[in-house]
Amino acid sequence: MMIDMWSDEKIHEFRETLLSWYDADGRATLPWRQDTSPYRVWVSEIMLQQTQVNTVIPYFERFMTRFPTVQSLAEAPEADLLKVWEGLGYYSRVRNMQKAAQQVVGDFQGEWPKTMKELQTLKGIGPYTAAAIASIAFKEPVAAIDGNAFRVFSRLFKIDSDIAQPATRKEFFELGNKIIDPVRPGDFNQAIMDLGSSFMTAKNYDSENSPVKAFNAAYLDGTESYYPVKSKAKKAKRVNYAAILVQNDDDYLWEKRPEDGMLANFWTVPLVNIDEFIDDADVQWTDDEIKIALEGYLLKNYGISASLSMVEIKPITHVYTHQKWYVSVFSAVISSDTPLKQGNWRDFETLMQDPQPKIQEKIWKAMQIK
DNA sequence: AAAACGTGGAG
DNA sequence: TCTCCAAGTTT
């Protein structure tokens, strides 16, 4: 689409207005702004993907203490990575971070690449994160286009491209590159983010008091509520699961999830997708029929002969972005020396040393185990 | 291009 | 309860 591009003079005024505000009222105390080494900037940027600042702060501090250098991260066992990331979500982020750390150590001799283009060759670093690191740590004048930038620029210029469309990112990137401050590109990008999370939020924005209200075309003509244009996401699909909690003296049955998909590689109690388990979708199984089927499942897959009981009538619900889980908990207490066909037995204290996804916490809680 | 990938908070 | 949002990347 065509936008009403600013004059050079207006661009200069905008930079000055934005950066003056940032110097006076920006979030200068954020821990990752104290020192703009590429490692620190990178760690913070990955954590901040789809995650709010207040959530990230304690994780960032712990992470930097546990893995102070890119070398220490490159060498860490995966379980340690996940344990530090536990509860933060999108766990592929930290796995990719380790691969990227190994790339920096191995392919770049421990020296961080300094350009957006090169940074994007690292695992888990896409166009946004590459631009953020390049601009903040190395002063490359490239626009970091994230949700804030989409929101701020769409209002300033009344851009009605759908920001949910991947192709739209290029348009905003090119616009941002025209107005970014070439002397202070990192501060410019961070100022846009601070603006986007204060006066120019998605809801309850306060453009009247925004430092850049004079540049906000949508505000000036009263059409601000229209921006940014974003198509609706699909509704989360309902998925039914059974959690099978088997206790053998002090131990619980514990199993590693597949390498791909939801909660990849986490150790959990066996979680059975009931919808897949019941092959005929037209038949509604009763709880008792499910119980009997799960007992057969336990015997076949684990060699465990047990009589299950349903713990809660009401399933535990857990909402992900694209799935809503309804987890019915079944349990049994056995006493057996029979070897397991798969999985293993672990006492509670030992298994808690593994990273726990939130759904697992909810299962312990439903069982009143802690 | 569209779907997958976690969690917590706000309204 | 439900919807949308929060410093995106990968496949």
Short mmCIF file of C-alpha atoms (C1' of nucleotides) in Angstrom, two decimals:
data_model
loop_
_atom_site.label_atom_id
_atom_site.label_comp_id
_atom_site.label_asym_id
_atom_site.label_seq_id
_atom_site.Cartn_x
_atom_site.Cartn_y
_atom_site.Cartn_z
CA MET A 1 0.00 0.00 0.00
CA MET A 2 1.01 3.65 -0.39
CA ILE A 3 1.78 5.54 2.77
CA ASP A 4 2.18 9.22 3.35
CA MET A 5 5.95 9.34 3.91
CA TRP A 6 7.36 12.06 6.10
CA SER A 7 9.73 14.78 4.90
CA ASP A 8 13.37 14.58 5.98
CA GLU A 9 12.71 17.45 8.35
CA LYS A 10 9.82 15.65 9.98
CA ILE A 11 11.87 12.50 10.32
CA HIS A 12 14.57 14.46 12.16
CA GLU A 13 11.97 16.02 14.44
CA PHE A 14 10.52 12.61 15.20
CA ARG A 15 13.90 11.12 16.11
CA GLU A 16 14.66 14.01 18.40
CA THR A 17 11.24 13.90 20.07
CA LEU A 18 11.34 10.15 20.53
CA LEU A 19 14.89 9.95 21.85
CA SER A 20 14.46 12.91 24.21
CA TRP A 21 11.47 11.18 25.72
CA TYR A 22 13.38 7.89 25.88
CA ASP A 23 16.32 9.51 27.65
CA ALA A 24 14.02 11.08 30.21
CA ASP A 25 11.31 8.45 30.67
CA GLY A 26 12.42 5.21 29.02
CA ARG A 27 12.82 2.02 31.03
CA ALA A 28 16.54 2.56 31.61
CA THR A 29 16.65 0.30 34.64
CA LEU A 30 15.77 -2.92 32.80
CA PRO A 31 18.58 -5.35 33.63
CA TRP A 32 19.52 -6.03 30.02
CA ARG A 33 19.98 -2.34 29.38
CA GLN A 34 22.78 -1.97 31.93
CA ASP A 35 25.31 -3.57 29.63
CA THR A 36 24.70 -4.01 25.91
CA SER A 37 27.06 -6.88 25.23
CA PRO A 38 25.70 -9.06 22.42
CA TYR A 39 25.32 -12.06 24.73
CA ARG A 40 23.15 -10.21 27.23
CA VAL A 41 21.10 -8.53 24.53
CA TRP A 42 20.59 -11.86 22.81
CA VAL A 43 19.49 -13.68 25.97
CA SER A 44 17.00 -10.93 26.80
CA GLU A 45 15.62 -10.74 23.27
CA ILE A 46 14.99 -14.47 23.06
CA MET A 47 13.28 -14.47 26.46
CA LEU A 48 11.15 -11.49 25.53
CA GLN A 49 9.69 -13.22 22.46
CA GLN A 50 5.96 -13.44 23.11
CA THR A 51 6.65 -12.91 26.80
CA GLN A 52 6.04 -9.90 29.02
CA VAL A 53 8.85 -7.88 30.56
CA ASN A 54 7.83 -8.53 34.15
CA THR A 55 7.81 -12.26 33.56
CA VAL A 56 11.25 -12.18 31.97
CA ILE A 57 13.20 -10.16 34.56
CA PRO A 58 13.75 -12.91 37.18
CA TYR A 59 14.43 -15.50 34.48
CA PHE A 60 17.02 -13.23 32.92
CA GLU A 61 18.86 -12.74 36.22
CA ARG A 62 18.90 -16.48 36.94
CA PHE A 63 19.98 -17.32 33.42
CA MET A 64 22.91 -14.89 33.46
CA THR A 65 24.06 -16.24 36.82
CA ARG A 66 23.80 -19.85 35.69
CA PHE A 67 25.21 -19.30 32.18
CA PRO A 68 27.36 -16.15 32.32
CA THR A 69 29.08 -16.72 28.98
CA VAL A 70 28.22 -18.08 25.57
CA GLN A 71 30.79 -20.83 26.19
CA SER A 72 29.07 -21.98 29.39
CA LEU A 73 25.76 -22.13 27.55
CA ALA A 74 27.24 -24.07 24.64
CA GLU A 75 28.50 -26.80 27.00
CA ALA A 76 25.46 -27.20 29.29
CA PRO A 77 23.39 -30.42 29.51
CA GLU A 78 19.93 -30.01 28.00
CA ALA A 79 18.22 -30.80 31.32
CA ASP A 80 20.01 -27.82 32.89
CA LEU A 81 18.81 -25.55 30.10
CA LEU A 82 15.22 -26.61 30.46
CA LYS A 83 15.36 -26.33 34.24
CA VAL A 84 16.42 -22.68 33.98
CA TRP A 85 13.69 -22.09 31.39
CA GLU A 86 11.05 -24.01 33.36
CA GLY A 87 7.73 -22.15 33.32
CA LEU A 88 8.76 -19.63 30.67
CA GLY A 89 7.23 -21.59 27.79
CA TYR A 90 8.17 -21.98 24.12
CA TYR A 91 10.96 -24.30 25.16
CA SER A 92 12.41 -24.63 21.67
CA ARG A 93 13.76 -21.14 22.29
CA VAL A 94 16.32 -22.36 24.81
CA ARG A 95 17.23 -25.43 22.79
CA ASN A 96 17.86 -23.22 19.79
CA MET A 97 19.87 -20.87 21.98
CA GLN A 98 22.26 -23.65 22.80
CA LYS A 99 22.65 -24.50 19.12
CA ALA A 100 23.33 -20.83 18.39
CA ALA A 101 25.84 -20.68 21.26
CA GLN A 102 27.61 -23.67 19.74
CA GLN A 103 27.61 -21.90 16.37
CA VAL A 104 29.17 -18.79 17.91
CA VAL A 105 31.83 -20.83 19.69
CA GLY A 106 32.46 -23.21 16.80
CA ASP A 107 31.81 -21.32 13.59
CA PHE A 108 32.68 -17.81 14.77
CA GLN A 109 35.52 -18.65 17.21
CA GLY A 110 33.54 -17.18 20.10
CA GLU A 111 33.27 -13.80 18.42
CA TRP A 112 29.69 -12.67 17.81
CA PRO A 113 28.79 -11.78 14.23
CA LYS A 114 28.04 -8.07 14.06
CA THR A 115 25.54 -7.70 11.26
CA MET A 116 21.83 -8.41 11.04
CA LYS A 117 22.46 -10.61 8.02
CA GLU A 118 25.03 -12.79 9.76
CA LEU A 119 23.13 -12.91 13.03
CA GLN A 120 20.19 -14.45 11.19
CA THR A 121 22.31 -17.47 10.36
CA LEU A 122 22.21 -18.39 14.06
CA LYS A 123 19.53 -20.83 15.18
CA GLY A 124 16.50 -19.18 16.72
CA ILE A 125 17.47 -15.70 15.54
CA GLY A 126 14.98 -14.37 13.01
CA PRO A 127 14.67 -10.93 11.45
CA TYR A 128 13.41 -9.19 14.58
CA THR A 129 16.01 -10.55 16.99
CA ALA A 130 18.83 -10.10 14.48
CA ALA A 131 17.90 -6.43 14.01
CA ALA A 132 17.58 -5.92 17.77
CA ILE A 133 21.04 -7.34 18.51
CA ALA A 134 22.68 -5.64 15.51
CA SER A 135 21.24 -2.25 16.43
CA ILE A 136 21.62 -2.39 20.23
CA ALA A 137 24.97 -4.14 20.52
CA PHE A 138 26.62 -3.06 17.25
CA LYS A 139 24.83 0.15 16.21
CA GLU A 140 23.70 -1.12 12.82
CA PRO A 141 20.79 1.09 11.67
CA VAL A 142 18.19 -1.64 11.09
CA ALA A 143 14.61 -1.52 12.36
CA ALA A 144 13.56 -4.21 14.84
CA ILE A 145 10.00 -5.01 13.84
CA ASP A 146 8.11 -6.61 16.69
CA GLY A 147 4.56 -6.29 17.95
CA ASN A 148 5.31 -2.84 19.36
CA ALA A 149 6.74 -1.56 16.08
CA PHE A 150 3.71 -2.92 14.20
CA ARG A 151 1.40 -1.11 16.55
CA VAL A 152 3.31 2.17 16.71
CA PHE A 153 4.11 2.50 13.01
CA SER A 154 0.67 1.40 11.87
CA ARG A 155 -0.84 4.24 13.87
CA LEU A 156 1.75 6.88 13.04
CA PHE A 157 1.36 6.24 9.30
CA LYS A 158 -2.14 4.76 9.17
CA ILE A 159 -0.93 1.54 7.60
CA ASP A 160 -3.81 -0.88 7.12
CA SER A 161 -1.87 -3.95 6.00
CA ASP A 162 -2.77 -7.03 8.03
CA ILE A 163 0.04 -7.47 10.55
CA ALA A 164 -0.87 -11.14 10.93
CA GLN A 165 0.33 -11.68 7.36
CA PRO A 166 4.04 -12.56 7.12
CA ALA A 167 4.43 -10.42 3.99
CA THR A 168 3.53 -7.28 5.94
CA ARG A 169 6.71 -7.40 7.97
CA LYS A 170 8.82 -6.33 4.98
CA GLU A 171 6.75 -3.21 4.52
CA PHE A 172 7.25 -2.15 8.13
CA PHE A 173 10.93 -3.03 8.03
CA GLU A 174 11.53 -0.77 5.05
CA LEU A 175 9.59 2.05 6.65
CA GLY A 176 11.44 1.63 9.94
CA ASN A 177 14.79 1.69 8.17
CA LYS A 178 13.90 5.09 6.70
CA ILE A 179 13.11 6.73 9.98
CA ILE A 180 15.49 4.96 12.37
CA ASP A 181 18.12 7.23 13.93
CA PRO A 182 21.47 6.35 12.30
CA VAL A 183 23.45 7.57 15.30
CA ARG A 184 21.44 5.80 18.00
CA PRO A 185 19.70 2.91 16.22
CA GLY A 186 19.54 0.69 19.30
CA ASP A 187 18.00 3.40 21.44
CA PHE A 188 15.58 4.25 18.65
CA ASN A 189 14.35 0.65 18.45
CA GLN A 190 14.05 0.38 22.21
CA ALA A 191 12.26 3.71 22.40
CA ILE A 192 9.66 2.43 19.92
CA MET A 193 9.20 -0.62 22.15
CA ASP A 194 8.84 1.51 25.27
CA LEU A 195 6.29 3.66 23.47
CA GLY A 196 4.44 0.56 22.36
CA SER A 197 4.22 -0.73 25.89
CA SER A 198 3.21 2.56 27.51
CA PHE A 199 1.24 5.19 25.57
CA MET A 200 0.65 3.07 22.49
CA THR A 201 -0.49 -0.28 23.86
CA ALA A 202 -2.98 -2.50 22.07
CA LYS A 203 -5.83 -1.61 24.41
CA ASN A 204 -6.27 1.34 26.75
CA TYR A 205 -3.70 3.36 24.84
CA ASP A 206 -3.20 6.97 25.87
CA SER A 207 -2.26 8.81 22.70
CA GLU A 208 -3.39 12.11 24.13
CA ASN A 209 -0.41 12.12 26.49
CA SER A 210 2.01 10.34 24.17
CA PRO A 211 5.24 12.22 23.43
CA VAL A 212 4.73 11.56 19.71
CA LYS A 213 1.06 12.43 19.46
CA ALA A 214 1.79 15.15 16.91
CA PHE A 215 3.21 12.45 14.61
CA ASN A 216 0.33 10.03 15.12
CA ALA A 217 -1.80 10.33 11.98
CA ALA A 218 -4.42 7.89 13.24
CA TYR A 219 -4.80 9.76 16.52
CA LEU A 220 -4.96 13.12 14.77
CA ASP A 221 -7.92 12.11 12.61
CA GLY A 222 -9.64 9.99 15.22
CA THR A 223 -9.20 6.63 13.52
CA GLU A 224 -6.77 5.15 16.00
CA SER A 225 -9.03 2.33 17.14
CA TYR A 226 -8.77 0.90 13.63
CA TYR A 227 -5.02 0.25 13.93
CA PRO A 228 -3.21 -2.03 13.74
CA VAL A 229 -5.24 -4.17 11.35
CA LYS A 230 -4.89 -7.78 12.42
CA SER A 231 -6.90 -10.78 11.28
CA LYS A 232 -8.29 -13.03 13.98
CA ALA A 233 -6.45 -16.11 15.12
CA LYS A 234 -8.05 -19.52 15.00
CA LYS A 235 -9.70 -20.76 18.15
CA ALA A 236 -7.77 -23.25 20.23
CA LYS A 237 -8.81 -26.80 19.51
CA ARG A 238 -10.17 -28.92 22.33
CA VAL A 239 -8.07 -32.01 23.05
CA ASN A 240 -8.87 -34.69 25.61
CA TYR A 241 -6.09 -36.38 27.55
CA ALA A 242 -5.78 -38.95 30.28
CA ALA A 243 -2.93 -38.58 32.77
CA ILE A 244 -2.02 -41.97 34.23
CA LEU A 245 -0.42 -41.66 37.62
CA VAL A 246 1.01 -44.95 38.83
CA GLN A 247 2.67 -45.13 42.22
CA ASN A 248 4.94 -48.06 43.06
CA ASP A 249 5.96 -47.77 46.72
CA ASP A 250 7.75 -44.37 46.78
CA ASP A 251 8.17 -44.18 43.02
CA TYR A 252 6.04 -42.80 40.22
CA LEU A 253 5.88 -43.95 36.62
CA TRP A 254 7.77 -41.36 34.61
CA GLU A 255 8.12 -41.10 30.86
CA LYS A 256 9.93 -38.96 28.33
CA ARG A 257 7.76 -37.23 25.77
CA PRO A 258 8.56 -37.42 22.05
CA GLU A 259 11.25 -35.19 20.52
CA ASP A 260 8.70 -33.28 18.47
CA GLY A 261 5.49 -31.51 19.27
CA MET A 262 4.05 -30.12 22.47
CA LEU A 263 6.36 -30.19 25.50
CA ALA A 264 8.97 -32.08 23.49
CA ASN A 265 11.45 -34.12 25.55
CA PHE A 266 9.86 -33.30 28.89
CA TRP A 267 9.55 -36.06 31.44
CA THR A 268 5.95 -36.42 32.64
CA VAL A 269 3.54 -39.02 33.90
CA PRO A 270 2.11 -40.87 30.86
CA LEU A 271 -0.24 -38.55 28.99
CA VAL A 272 -2.57 -40.31 26.58
CA ASN A 273 -4.41 -38.40 23.89
CA ILE A 274 -7.89 -39.84 24.30
CA ASP A 275 -9.09 -38.53 20.94
CA GLU A 276 -6.40 -40.52 19.15
CA PHE A 277 -6.73 -43.43 21.52
CA ILE A 278 -10.39 -43.85 20.66
CA ASP A 279 -10.24 -44.61 16.97
CA ASP A 280 -13.94 -44.25 16.25
CA ALA A 281 -14.73 -40.56 16.68
CA ASP A 282 -18.47 -41.14 16.47
CA VAL A 283 -18.59 -43.23 19.61
CA GLN A 284 -18.76 -41.52 22.97
CA TRP A 285 -16.93 -43.64 25.50
CA THR A 286 -17.95 -43.72 29.12
CA ASP A 287 -15.40 -43.02 31.84
CA ASP A 288 -15.48 -46.67 32.76
CA GLU A 289 -14.77 -47.78 29.22
CA ILE A 290 -11.85 -45.34 29.06
CA LYS A 291 -10.54 -46.68 32.37
CA ILE A 292 -10.58 -50.25 31.08
CA ALA A 293 -8.92 -49.22 27.84
CA LEU A 294 -6.18 -47.38 29.75
CA GLU A 295 -5.55 -50.44 31.90
CA GLY A 296 -4.97 -52.38 28.69
CA TYR A 297 -2.67 -49.58 27.51
CA LEU A 298 -0.64 -49.79 30.72
CA LEU A 299 -0.24 -53.52 30.40
CA LYS A 300 0.67 -53.46 26.73
CA ASN A 301 3.10 -50.53 26.80
CA TYR A 302 4.62 -50.74 30.25
CA GLY A 303 3.95 -54.29 31.41
CA ILE A 304 2.05 -52.89 34.36
CA SER A 305 -1.01 -54.71 35.63
CA ALA A 306 -3.04 -52.23 37.66
CA SER A 307 -6.58 -51.27 38.50
CA LEU A 308 -7.05 -47.58 37.79
CA SER A 309 -9.43 -45.21 39.46
CA MET A 310 -10.51 -41.85 38.17
CA VAL A 311 -9.29 -39.16 40.53
CA GLU A 312 -11.35 -36.16 39.59
CA ILE A 313 -14.70 -36.19 37.87
CA LYS A 314 -13.89 -32.82 36.40
CA PRO A 315 -10.87 -32.79 34.09
CA ILE A 316 -7.97 -30.40 34.61
CA THR A 317 -7.95 -27.74 31.92
CA HIS A 318 -4.84 -26.16 30.51
CA VAL A 319 -4.85 -23.63 27.70
CA TYR A 320 -2.14 -23.35 25.08
CA THR A 321 -2.16 -20.99 22.13
CA HIS A 322 -3.50 -23.59 19.71
CA GLN A 323 -4.88 -26.27 21.99
CA LYS A 324 -7.06 -26.47 25.03
CA TRP A 325 -6.34 -29.59 27.03
CA TYR A 326 -8.91 -31.39 29.16
CA VAL A 327 -6.93 -33.83 31.26
CA SER A 328 -8.68 -36.55 33.22
CA VAL A 329 -6.46 -38.00 35.91
CA PHE A 330 -6.43 -41.76 36.55
CA SER A 331 -4.32 -43.31 39.25
CA ALA A 332 -3.27 -46.61 40.72
CA VAL A 333 -1.06 -47.71 43.57
CA ILE A 334 0.83 -50.94 42.96
CA SER A 335 3.67 -52.90 44.44
CA SER A 336 5.69 -54.57 41.75
CA ASP A 337 9.22 -55.62 40.91
CA THR A 338 8.32 -56.41 37.32
CA PRO A 339 10.66 -54.58 34.92
CA LEU A 340 9.11 -51.76 32.88
CA LYS A 341 8.86 -52.12 29.11
CA GLN A 342 9.42 -48.35 28.80
CA GLY A 343 9.72 -45.27 31.01
CA ASN A 344 11.13 -45.58 34.53
CA TRP A 345 10.36 -45.29 38.21
CA ARG A 346 11.43 -42.19 40.12
CA ASP A 347 10.71 -40.93 43.59
CA PHE A 348 9.09 -37.54 43.80
CA GLU A 349 12.16 -35.63 44.92
CA THR A 350 14.24 -37.03 42.07
CA LEU A 351 11.67 -36.42 39.38
CA MET A 352 11.16 -32.84 40.54
CA GLN A 353 14.76 -32.19 39.54
CA ASP A 354 13.54 -32.51 35.97
CA PRO A 355 11.92 -29.40 34.48
CA GLN A 356 8.15 -29.50 34.94
CA PRO A 357 5.68 -28.12 32.44
CA LYS A 358 2.71 -26.34 34.03
CA ILE A 359 0.27 -29.10 33.21
CA GLN A 360 2.39 -31.46 35.27
CA GLU A 361 2.18 -29.11 38.26
CA LYS A 362 -1.57 -29.07 37.94
CA ILE A 363 -1.65 -32.86 37.95
CA TRP A 364 0.40 -33.06 41.18
CA LYS A 365 -1.86 -30.49 42.71
CA ALA A 366 -5.02 -32.39 41.74
CA MET A 367 -3.46 -35.44 43.40
CA GLN A 368 -2.49 -33.34 46.42
CA ILE A 369 1.11 -34.38 46.00
CA LYS A 370 3.86 -31.95 46.76
"C1'" DA B 1 1.43 -19.10 3.84
"C1'" DA B 2 -0.28 -21.17 7.63
"C1'" DA B 3 0.24 -23.78 11.68
"C1'" DA B 4 2.78 -25.06 15.72
"C1'" DC B 5 4.81 -23.70 19.84
"C1'" DG B 6 3.75 -22.15 26.60
"C1'" DT B 7 2.45 -19.26 29.91
"C1'" DG B 8 0.44 -15.43 32.54
"C1'" DG B 9 -2.18 -11.25 32.69
"C1'" DA B 10 -5.93 -8.05 31.50
"C1'" DG B 11 -10.60 -6.81 30.52
"C1'" DT C 1 -15.40 -18.25 30.86
"C1'" DC C 2 -13.54 -16.37 26.90
"C1'" DT C 3 -10.68 -13.51 23.97
"C1'" DC C 4 -6.76 -11.19 23.06
"C1'" DC C 5 -2.30 -9.83 24.06
"C1'" DA C 6 3.25 -10.07 25.20
"C1'" DA C 7 10.40 -7.59 22.56
"C1'" DG C 8 8.81 -14.21 17.11
"C1'" DT C 9 10.92 -18.32 14.88
"C1'" DT C 10 10.59 -22.56 12.59
"C1'" DT C 11 8.76 -25.71 9.38
#
